[in-house]
Amino acid sequence: MGLLPTPAAWQAALEARHGQALQAKFSAATVAICGLGGLGSHLALSLARAGVGKLILLDFDRVDLTNLHRQQYKASQIGQPKALALADNLREANPYLALEPHVVRLTEDNLAPLLAEATLVCEAFDQAEAKAMLVNAVLERFPEKFLVAASGMAGLGSANAITTRRVSRRFYLCGDGVSDVADGLGLVASRVAVCAGHQAHMVLRLLAEEYEP
C-alpha cells in the first residue's frame, strides 16, 4: 500500500481543482446525511471527494447482500452497521475527512441534537413516512438550515427526467417526483446514483452560494 499524501498536499490538490476561496467554503461545512442507502452512500462519497469538511452519517440499518448492487459497500461488510461501514469506506477516499457516524433511527424526538451542528441536511431515506417526518421537522425546527431531499428515482425511466428544483428559500428537491420503489422494477443502481449526484451537486452549489431560480 502506498504512502498517504500529507494533509498539506491533499488540501493543495483540492484547491488546485476548486480554487482556494471555494475550497475554503467546502472545508468549513458540516453536512448531515440522513439515510445511508443508495442515495446517502453515493451522496456521501461525492461530498468526501469534494473535500467537504465534516459529514454526519445517520442510519440504523446494517449492510445486507441485497444492498450491494446499488450502495457504496463491499461484500466483506455484510452485517456491519451502515454508518460505521460507510465511514471506513469514506476514509479510504478522503483520509482527512472529519466523520461523525451514528447508528441510530432518526425520530422527531432525537433528531434535534443530531442535526444541530450541520450547515446543511440531506434527506436520503427509503420510506415516504420517514422522508416526510424529516422534511417537516427540519423546516420547522431549523429554518436557518438548507435541506436537500429526494423523491422519485425508481425504474428504468430516462435519467433526464431527474431534476433539481427549489421548493422554497432553503428547501431543494431532487428526483422525477413520480416514480415509486413499489412500482414495477424498483430501484436500479444507475438511476439512484443519478439522483444522488443531483443531491451532491446541489449541496456543493449551496455551499458555494449558488442557488436554483
Coordinates of C-alpha atoms in Angstrom, one line a residue:
M1 CA 0.0 0.0 0.0
G2 CA 1.4 3.4 -1.0
L3 CA 2.0 6.3 1.4
L4 CA -0.8 8.7 2.0
P5 CA -0.4 12.2 0.8
T6 CA 0.3 14.8 3.6
P7 CA -2.6 17.0 4.7
A8 CA -1.0 19.9 3.0
A9 CA -0.6 18.1 -0.3
W10 CA -4.2 16.9 0.0
Q11 CA -5.5 20.4 0.6
A12 CA -3.3 21.8 -2.2
A13 CA -4.8 19.3 -4.7
L14 CA -8.3 20.3 -3.8
E15 CA -7.5 24.0 -4.1
A16 CA -6.0 23.4 -7.5
R17 CA -9.2 21.8 -8.6
H18 CA -11.8 24.1 -6.9
G19 CA -9.8 27.3 -6.2
Q20 CA -8.8 28.4 -2.7
A21 CA -11.9 30.5 -1.9
L22 CA -14.4 27.8 -3.0
Q23 CA -12.5 25.1 -1.3
A24 CA -12.4 27.1 1.9
K25 CA -16.3 27.1 1.9
F26 CA -16.4 23.3 1.3
S27 CA -13.8 22.6 4.0
A28 CA -15.7 24.7 6.6
A29 CA -19.0 22.9 6.0
T30 CA -20.7 20.2 8.1
V31 CA -23.3 18.2 6.2
A32 CA -25.7 15.7 7.8
I33 CA -26.7 12.7 5.6
C34 CA -29.9 11.0 6.9
G35 CA -30.1 7.5 5.4
L36 CA -27.1 5.7 4.0
G37 CA -28.5 3.5 1.3
G38 CA -28.3 4.0 -2.4
L39 CA -28.8 7.8 -2.2
G40 CA -27.0 8.5 1.0
S41 CA -23.9 6.4 0.4
H42 CA -23.3 7.8 -3.1
L43 CA -24.0 11.3 -1.9
A44 CA -21.5 10.9 1.0
L45 CA -18.8 9.7 -1.3
S46 CA -19.2 12.6 -3.7
L47 CA -19.0 15.1 -0.8
A48 CA -16.0 13.3 0.7
R49 CA -14.2 13.5 -2.6
A50 CA -15.1 17.2 -3.0
G51 CA -13.4 18.0 0.3
V52 CA -16.4 18.9 2.4
G53 CA -15.0 19.3 5.9
K54 CA -17.3 17.1 8.0
L55 CA -20.0 14.6 7.4
I56 CA -22.6 13.4 10.0
L57 CA -23.7 9.9 9.0
L58 CA -27.0 8.7 10.3
D59 CA -28.6 5.3 9.7
F60 CA -29.8 2.4 12.0
D61 CA -29.5 -0.3 9.4
R62 CA -26.9 -2.9 8.6
V63 CA -25.3 -3.8 5.3
D64 CA -27.2 -6.6 3.5
L65 CA -26.4 -8.6 0.4
T66 CA -29.4 -7.0 -1.4
N67 CA -27.8 -3.6 -0.9
L68 CA -24.6 -4.3 -2.8
H69 CA -26.0 -3.7 -6.3
R70 CA -26.6 0.0 -5.7
Q71 CA -24.9 1.1 -2.5
Q72 CA -21.3 2.0 -1.7
Y73 CA -20.5 -1.0 0.4
K74 CA -18.4 -4.1 0.0
A75 CA -19.3 -7.8 0.3
S76 CA -16.9 -8.1 3.2
Q77 CA -19.0 -5.5 5.1
I78 CA -22.2 -7.5 5.1
G79 CA -23.7 -7.4 8.6
Q80 CA -21.9 -4.3 9.7
P81 CA -23.8 -1.1 10.7
K82 CA -24.0 1.1 7.6
A83 CA -22.9 4.2 9.4
L84 CA -19.7 2.5 10.5
A85 CA -19.0 0.7 7.3
L86 CA -19.5 3.8 5.2
A87 CA -17.2 5.8 7.5
D88 CA -14.5 3.2 6.8
N89 CA -15.0 3.5 3.0
L90 CA -15.1 7.3 3.1
R91 CA -11.8 7.4 5.0
E92 CA -10.2 5.4 2.1
A93 CA -11.4 8.0 -0.4
N94 CA -10.5 11.0 1.9
P95 CA -8.3 10.3 4.8
Y96 CA -8.6 13.8 6.2
L97 CA -12.4 13.9 6.3
A98 CA -14.0 14.5 9.7
L99 CA -16.7 11.9 10.3
E100 CA -19.4 11.5 12.9
P101 CA -21.2 8.2 12.3
H102 CA -24.4 7.4 14.3
V103 CA -26.0 4.0 14.4
V104 CA -29.5 5.4 15.1
R105 CA -33.0 5.6 13.7
L106 CA -33.9 9.3 13.4
T107 CA -37.1 10.3 15.0
E108 CA -38.9 13.5 15.9
D109 CA -37.6 13.1 19.4
N110 CA -33.9 12.6 18.8
L111 CA -33.1 14.5 15.6
A112 CA -32.6 17.9 17.1
P113 CA -29.2 17.3 18.8
L114 CA -28.0 15.0 16.0
L115 CA -28.6 17.7 13.3
A116 CA -27.7 20.8 15.4
E117 CA -24.2 21.2 14.1
A118 CA -25.0 20.7 10.4
T119 CA -24.7 23.5 7.9
L120 CA -27.0 21.6 5.6
V121 CA -29.2 18.5 5.9
C122 CA -29.7 15.8 3.3
E123 CA -32.7 13.6 3.3
A124 CA -31.9 10.1 1.8
F125 CA -34.5 7.8 3.3
D126 CA -36.3 5.0 1.5
Q127 CA -39.7 5.3 3.2
A128 CA -42.2 8.1 2.5
E129 CA -43.1 8.4 6.1
A130 CA -39.5 8.9 7.2
K131 CA -39.0 11.4 4.4
A132 CA -42.0 13.5 5.4
M133 CA -41.0 13.4 9.1
L134 CA -37.5 14.6 8.5
V135 CA -38.5 17.3 6.0
N136 CA -41.2 18.7 8.2
A137 CA -39.0 18.6 11.3
V138 CA -36.1 20.4 9.7
L139 CA -38.2 23.1 8.1
E140 CA -40.0 23.7 11.4
R141 CA -37.1 23.4 13.9
F142 CA -34.1 24.6 11.8
P143 CA -35.4 27.2 9.4
E144 CA -31.9 28.6 9.0
K145 CA -30.5 25.3 7.6
F146 CA -30.6 24.2 3.9
L147 CA -32.4 21.0 3.2
V148 CA -31.8 18.8 0.1
A149 CA -34.3 15.9 -0.3
A150 CA -35.2 13.4 -2.9
S151 CA -38.4 12.0 -4.4
G152 CA -38.7 9.7 -7.4
M153 CA -35.7 7.7 -8.8
A154 CA -37.0 4.2 -9.3
G155 CA -37.2 2.1 -12.5
L156 CA -35.6 2.4 -15.9
G157 CA -37.2 5.7 -16.9
S158 CA -35.0 8.3 -18.6
A159 CA -32.3 9.7 -16.3
N160 CA -33.1 13.0 -17.9
A161 CA -36.4 13.1 -16.0
I162 CA -34.5 13.5 -12.7
T163 CA -34.1 17.2 -11.9
T164 CA -33.4 19.5 -9.0
R165 CA -36.0 22.1 -8.1
R166 CA -36.2 24.8 -5.5
V167 CA -39.3 24.3 -3.4
S168 CA -38.7 27.2 -1.0
R169 CA -35.9 29.5 0.1
R170 CA -33.9 26.8 1.8
F171 CA -35.6 23.6 0.6
Y172 CA -34.5 21.8 -2.6
L173 CA -35.9 18.5 -4.0
C174 CA -34.2 16.1 -6.4
G175 CA -35.8 13.3 -8.5
D176 CA -38.5 12.8 -11.0
G177 CA -41.3 13.3 -8.4
V178 CA -43.3 10.4 -9.8
S179 CA -41.6 7.0 -9.8
D180 CA -42.1 4.8 -6.7
V181 CA -40.0 2.0 -5.4
A182 CA -43.1 -0.2 -5.0
D183 CA -44.0 0.1 -8.7
G184 CA -42.6 -2.3 -11.3
L185 CA -38.8 -2.8 -11.4
G186 CA -38.0 -0.8 -8.2
L187 CA -34.6 0.7 -7.6
V188 CA -31.9 0.5 -10.3
A189 CA -28.3 1.4 -9.4
S190 CA -27.6 3.8 -12.2
R191 CA -30.8 5.9 -11.8
V192 CA -30.4 6.1 -8.0
A193 CA -26.8 7.3 -8.5
V194 CA -28.0 10.0 -10.9
C195 CA -30.4 11.3 -8.2
A196 CA -27.7 11.1 -5.6
G197 CA -25.5 13.1 -7.9
H198 CA -28.1 15.8 -8.2
Q199 CA -28.3 16.0 -4.4
A200 CA -24.5 16.1 -4.0
H201 CA -24.2 18.8 -6.7
M202 CA -26.9 20.9 -5.1
V203 CA -25.1 20.7 -1.8
L204 CA -21.9 22.0 -3.3
R205 CA -23.8 24.7 -5.2
L206 CA -25.4 25.9 -1.9
L207 CA -22.1 25.9 -0.1
A208 CA -20.8 28.0 -3.0
E209 CA -23.8 30.3 -2.6
E210 CA -25.2 29.3 -6.0
Y211 CA -29.0 28.9 -6.0
E212 CA -31.6 27.4 -8.3
P213 CA -34.1 30.0 -9.6

